[in-house]
Amino acid sequence: TTDSGDHWQPLDDELSSKTIYTIAFHPSNPEIIYCGGHQTGVLKSENGGKSWQTLPNELIGKSIRKICFSSHNPS
């Protein structure tokens, strides 16, 4: 989106085929985005959503409903 979410268009074909429940933007770097959805685990983009990688951890195959950043350590 380029208009605060009024209109959306897919940037990555892999992500557009998934059911996404939540998106979190890094508080100081808008290029870093995390998302989660139905059995997706956690996905991360470091280039504003142009490409995504699945984070390797125990959440792969799980449904993720919320992601948030720590105010003490957003990393």
PDB file of C-alpha atoms in Angstrom:
ATOM      1  CA  THR A   1       0.000   0.000   0.000  1.00  0.00           C
ATOM      2  CA  THR A   2       1.138   3.536  -0.662  1.00  0.00           C
ATOM      3  CA  ASP A   3      -1.945   5.260   0.754  1.00  0.00           C
ATOM      4  CA  SER A   4      -2.088   4.116   4.401  1.00  0.00           C
ATOM      5  CA  GLY A   5      -3.958   0.930   3.581  1.00  0.00           C
ATOM      6  CA  ASP A   6      -6.825   2.245   1.471  1.00  0.00           C
ATOM      7  CA  HIS A   7      -5.626   0.191  -1.513  1.00  0.00           C
ATOM      8  CA  TRP A   8      -3.381  -2.872  -1.613  1.00  0.00           C
ATOM      9  CA  GLN A   9      -1.533  -4.706  -4.347  1.00  0.00           C
ATOM     10  CA  PRO A  10       0.628  -7.840  -4.074  1.00  0.00           C
ATOM     11  CA  LEU A  11       4.386  -7.394  -4.372  1.00  0.00           C
ATOM     12  CA  ASP A  12       5.325 -11.035  -3.937  1.00  0.00           C
ATOM     13  CA  ASP A  13       3.444 -13.954  -5.543  1.00  0.00           C
ATOM     14  CA  GLU A  14       4.413 -16.379  -2.749  1.00  0.00           C
ATOM     15  CA  LEU A  15       2.868 -14.198  -0.053  1.00  0.00           C
ATOM     16  CA  SER A  16      -0.279 -13.391  -2.045  1.00  0.00           C
ATOM     17  CA  SER A  17      -1.288 -17.077  -1.974  1.00  0.00           C
ATOM     18  CA  LYS A  18      -1.259 -17.204   1.859  1.00  0.00           C
ATOM     19  CA  THR A  19      -3.954 -16.261   4.368  1.00  0.00           C
ATOM     20  CA  ILE A  20      -2.378 -13.480   6.452  1.00  0.00           C
ATOM     21  CA  TYR A  21      -3.801 -12.602   9.872  1.00  0.00           C
ATOM     22  CA  THR A  22      -1.296 -10.055  11.168  1.00  0.00           C
ATOM     23  CA  ILE A  23       1.359  -7.601  10.004  1.00  0.00           C
ATOM     24  CA  ALA A  24       3.882  -5.693  12.122  1.00  0.00           C
ATOM     25  CA  PHE A  25       6.142  -2.910  10.875  1.00  0.00           C
ATOM     26  CA  HIS A  26       9.429  -2.253  12.656  1.00  0.00           C
ATOM     27  CA  PRO A  27       9.007   0.973  14.691  1.00  0.00           C
ATOM     28  CA  SER A  28      12.097   2.695  13.298  1.00  0.00           C
ATOM     29  CA  ASN A  29      12.747   0.905   9.984  1.00  0.00           C
ATOM     30  CA  PRO A  30       9.721   0.626   7.649  1.00  0.00           C
ATOM     31  CA  GLU A  31      11.655  -1.748   5.366  1.00  0.00           C
ATOM     32  CA  ILE A  32      11.436  -4.487   8.038  1.00  0.00           C
ATOM     33  CA  ILE A  33       8.026  -6.147   8.157  1.00  0.00           C
ATOM     34  CA  TYR A  34       6.861  -9.325   9.877  1.00  0.00           C
ATOM     35  CA  CYS A  35       3.652 -11.161   9.132  1.00  0.00           C
ATOM     36  CA  GLY A  36       1.901 -14.322  10.168  1.00  0.00           C
ATOM     37  CA  GLY A  37      -1.152 -16.187   9.087  1.00  0.00           C
ATOM     38  CA  HIS A  38      -2.844 -19.545   8.671  1.00  0.00           C
ATOM     39  CA  GLN A  39      -0.137 -22.203   9.120  1.00  0.00           C
ATOM     40  CA  THR A  40       2.522 -19.818   7.782  1.00  0.00           C
ATOM     41  CA  GLY A  41       4.741 -19.430  10.821  1.00  0.00           C
ATOM     42  CA  VAL A  42       6.418 -16.016  10.858  1.00  0.00           C
ATOM     43  CA  LEU A  43       7.571 -14.404   7.625  1.00  0.00           C
ATOM     44  CA  LYS A  44       9.984 -11.470   7.421  1.00  0.00           C
ATOM     45  CA  SER A  45      10.736  -8.879   4.769  1.00  0.00           C
ATOM     46  CA  GLU A  46      13.776  -6.630   4.908  1.00  0.00           C
ATOM     47  CA  ASN A  47      12.918  -4.712   1.738  1.00  0.00           C
ATOM     48  CA  GLY A  48       9.490  -3.239   2.366  1.00  0.00           C
ATOM     49  CA  GLY A  49       7.564  -6.356   1.301  1.00  0.00           C
ATOM     50  CA  LYS A  50       9.188  -6.991  -2.074  1.00  0.00           C
ATOM     51  CA  SER A  51      10.368 -10.421  -0.922  1.00  0.00           C
ATOM     52  CA  TRP A  52       9.772 -12.603   2.128  1.00  0.00           C
ATOM     53  CA  GLN A  53      11.535 -15.356   4.014  1.00  0.00           C
ATOM     54  CA  THR A  54      10.036 -17.826   6.476  1.00  0.00           C
ATOM     55  CA  LEU A  55      11.860 -17.609   9.777  1.00  0.00           C
ATOM     56  CA  PRO A  56      13.202 -21.022  10.765  1.00  0.00           C
ATOM     57  CA  ASN A  57      11.777 -21.858  14.157  1.00  0.00           C
ATOM     58  CA  GLU A  58       9.186 -23.952  15.971  1.00  0.00           C
ATOM     59  CA  LEU A  59       6.375 -21.731  14.611  1.00  0.00           C
ATOM     60  CA  ILE A  60       6.572 -23.111  11.045  1.00  0.00           C
ATOM     61  CA  GLY A  61       3.202 -24.672  10.255  1.00  0.00           C
ATOM     62  CA  LYS A  62       1.490 -22.811  13.108  1.00  0.00           C
ATOM     63  CA  SER A  63      -1.191 -20.150  12.709  1.00  0.00           C
ATOM     64  CA  ILE A  64       0.032 -16.748  13.900  1.00  0.00           C
ATOM     65  CA  ARG A  65      -2.602 -14.211  14.933  1.00  0.00           C
ATOM     66  CA  LYS A  66      -0.543 -11.388  16.496  1.00  0.00           C
ATOM     67  CA  ILE A  67       2.967  -9.996  16.173  1.00  0.00           C
ATOM     68  CA  CYS A  68       4.270  -7.007  18.085  1.00  0.00           C
ATOM     69  CA  PHE A  69       7.609  -5.356  18.788  1.00  0.00           C
ATOM     70  CA  SER A  70       9.055  -4.868  22.245  1.00  0.00           C
ATOM     71  CA  SER A  71       9.252  -1.193  23.130  1.00  0.00           C
ATOM     72  CA  HIS A  72      12.473  -1.953  25.026  1.00  0.00           C
ATOM     73  CA  ASN A  73      14.170  -3.853  22.187  1.00  0.00           C
ATOM     74  CA  PRO A  74      12.445  -3.808  18.777  1.00  0.00           C
ATOM     75  CA  SER A  75      15.120  -6.116  17.325  1.00  0.00           C
TER      76      SER A  75
END
